[in-house]
Each structure stands twice: as structure tokens, then as C-alpha cells.
Amino acid sequence: MRKRFIVAGVILALIAGCSAPFEESYHSVKAIGREGSGLREFREPIGIAIDGDGFLYISDAGNHRIQKFSRTGEFIKTWGKKGSGEGELNRPMHLSFGPDGNLYVAEYLNDRIQVFDRDGNFIRFIGLKPDGESYFDAPDGVAIDSKGFIYVADFYHHQIQKFDPAGKFLTSLGKPGRLWPGNLHYPTDVEIDREGNLLIADAYNNRIQKATAAGKPLAKWGGFLGLGIPGSGKGSFKVATGITQDDNGNIYVADFDNHRVEKLSAEGHVIAILKGDGDASLKYPTDVAVDQDDHVWIVDFGHNRVVLYAKNK
């Protein structure tokens, strides 16, 4: 009889957690972009990064280029075209800035990371072996820690590949698999938290994993016990594709198939859900970034645009 009461209590607690009001709410402010190949237009945008001065950089994957905007969303410049040479791109994905101030771009179909300065000038490649072969099979996300070590979400290898600041390959973190901590299933993005740990968008395990820089699992979030069961309730994900963290340690997750972004505390508690409605609704969001004013920029892949959200007072 006691066991029944315990089970009932757990179920009621879960229901209460799902129906509890969120601590914060957001509203959409504006959107930039529409479908196309002209300036300020996108075809399948994927990633976003914000530099120290607040400028926005968006990977326009279907147009094989990067577009740069001001902090208010005004177009500044674009660079890249389809190809495999220096400065050329083939389906750029998630982006990240390093401590050197340079922009690191994961190239899904060129199997490499390409590094640019803020004006789009080519600096170097990362991930290519001396024989020209790649360490990657469709790199999707990249992050750089405060010491310059580089971490790449390697989609088809189901791992995080680690490189030293000079671009020398060091090791592979994680292993292919489901359910258990440290197992990855098509990871799409990686972020460095304030303690230097990795936050991994374990996309098709429908969860976020936290690990040390050496790959030791620390925590996992997403559905029941973070086991990778897809869901649409509070704290669940259906393909967690992009991830970022704000200056307060809060975590933002692009929840692709749920058409929303979930904001979590550093401990994984849901604070808010951003999804909009009507013309401001999201469709297959792929990435998210937070600017210096605590505004949230979401890459709205399905609508070929980027949407700005602000917190309600």
C-alpha cells in the first residue's frame, strides 16, 4: 500500500511541475530576413553568434555564406560562396567566437572548421589531416574555451572532437549510443559554460548533456531522467539542436521539433519557454544567442529568418 502512495505522489509531483507557471515570459520584438538569396535574405539559416561589440553573425546554410548584422539587425556585410577553397563554404552550420576574437564556422559538407576574422577574412582551417582527409564526418557545432581549446560536435561520428589551440587533434569525447551518460546520438552543438564544462546538444537523444572538458559526464536534462525519450512537456525536447548560455549561467535550448526555445537554470530547471504565436511563431528553430541587453535572438529555420525576443517586465 505504501508503494502505491509513493508512486501516486511522484505522479502528482510530475503533473504539478508540468502545470506550474514559468518564472519568466518573453515577447517577440521583430524579425530580420525572409526566404531568398539576396542581402538580408536567408535560405535555411542554422547558426548564430554575437561578438563582443554586439554584432550578429548568421550562417546562411542554403546560400553557403555568413551574414553580419548590427546589434539592431541592420545588414552590414556578407561573405562566402559554395566551394572548398579558402573563404568558400559548403553548408555552414553553428558558429562560435574564440578568445582570440575570431569566428569559428562548422562546415557540414566540407568536413572542417573554418576560421575568419570579424570582417570575413580567412585565417585557417581546423580538422584536416596532413593527407587532406578530415577528422570529421559532418561537423555541426563548435566551441572554444578560455584557453583556446576547440571542441567540435561531430554529427555522424556521434562524438565531440577536441583540438589544442594550434588545431592539433587531441582526443574524442563521448561514444555512440543511447540512454546512458556520455553516449551521444547525432550531436549538433556544443557550448562552454562559465566553469569550463561542456554543454552538448545531444540532438537525437533529445537531451542536453553536461561534461567536463575531459569528457566526464556530469549531468543530463531532457524528459524523464534525461534518458532521451522525446516529449513536448516542460523540460522535454524533440531534437535539441542548438544551445547557448547567458552571463547569469542560464541555458537556452533550441527545441527543433517542438518549435520553441526552452530557457533553463544552470541546474536544468525550466524558467521560460519562447515560442511566440501567429506571425511571430517559431518553426523548427535551430540556434539561439543572447546579447548584451539580455535579448534573445532565435534562428527560425523553418521561416528563413531570425527573431528577436525580449523579457516581459
PDB file of C-alpha atoms in Angstrom, residues 27-32 40 71-74 297 306-309:
ATOM      1  CA  HIS A  27       7.518  38.581 -26.259  1.00  0.00           C
ATOM      2  CA  SER A  28       8.743  38.899 -29.825  1.00  0.00           C
ATOM      3  CA  VAL A  29      10.122  42.291 -30.840  1.00  0.00           C
ATOM      4  CA  LYS A  30      10.966  41.918 -34.516  1.00  0.00           C
ATOM      5  CA  ALA A  31      12.300  39.575 -37.155  1.00  0.00           C
ATOM      6  CA  ILE A  32      15.031  40.006 -39.728  1.00  0.00           C
ATOM      7  CA  ARG A  40      19.229  40.219 -45.652  1.00  0.00           C
ATOM      8  CA  ARG A  71      23.059  44.791 -32.834  1.00  0.00           C
ATOM      9  CA  THR A  72      19.775  46.347 -34.030  1.00  0.00           C
ATOM     10  CA  GLY A  73      19.506  44.000 -37.001  1.00  0.00           C
ATOM     11  CA  GLU A  74      20.785  46.268 -39.780  1.00  0.00           C
ATOM     12  CA  TRP A 297      17.928  36.016 -30.863  1.00  0.00           C
ATOM     13  CA  VAL A 306      15.948  35.398 -37.150  1.00  0.00           C
ATOM     14  CA  VAL A 307      13.528  36.544 -34.431  1.00  0.00           C
ATOM     15  CA  LEU A 308      14.348  38.865 -31.522  1.00  0.00           C
ATOM     16  CA  TYR A 309      12.655  38.260 -28.160  1.00  0.00           C
TER      17      TYR A 309
END
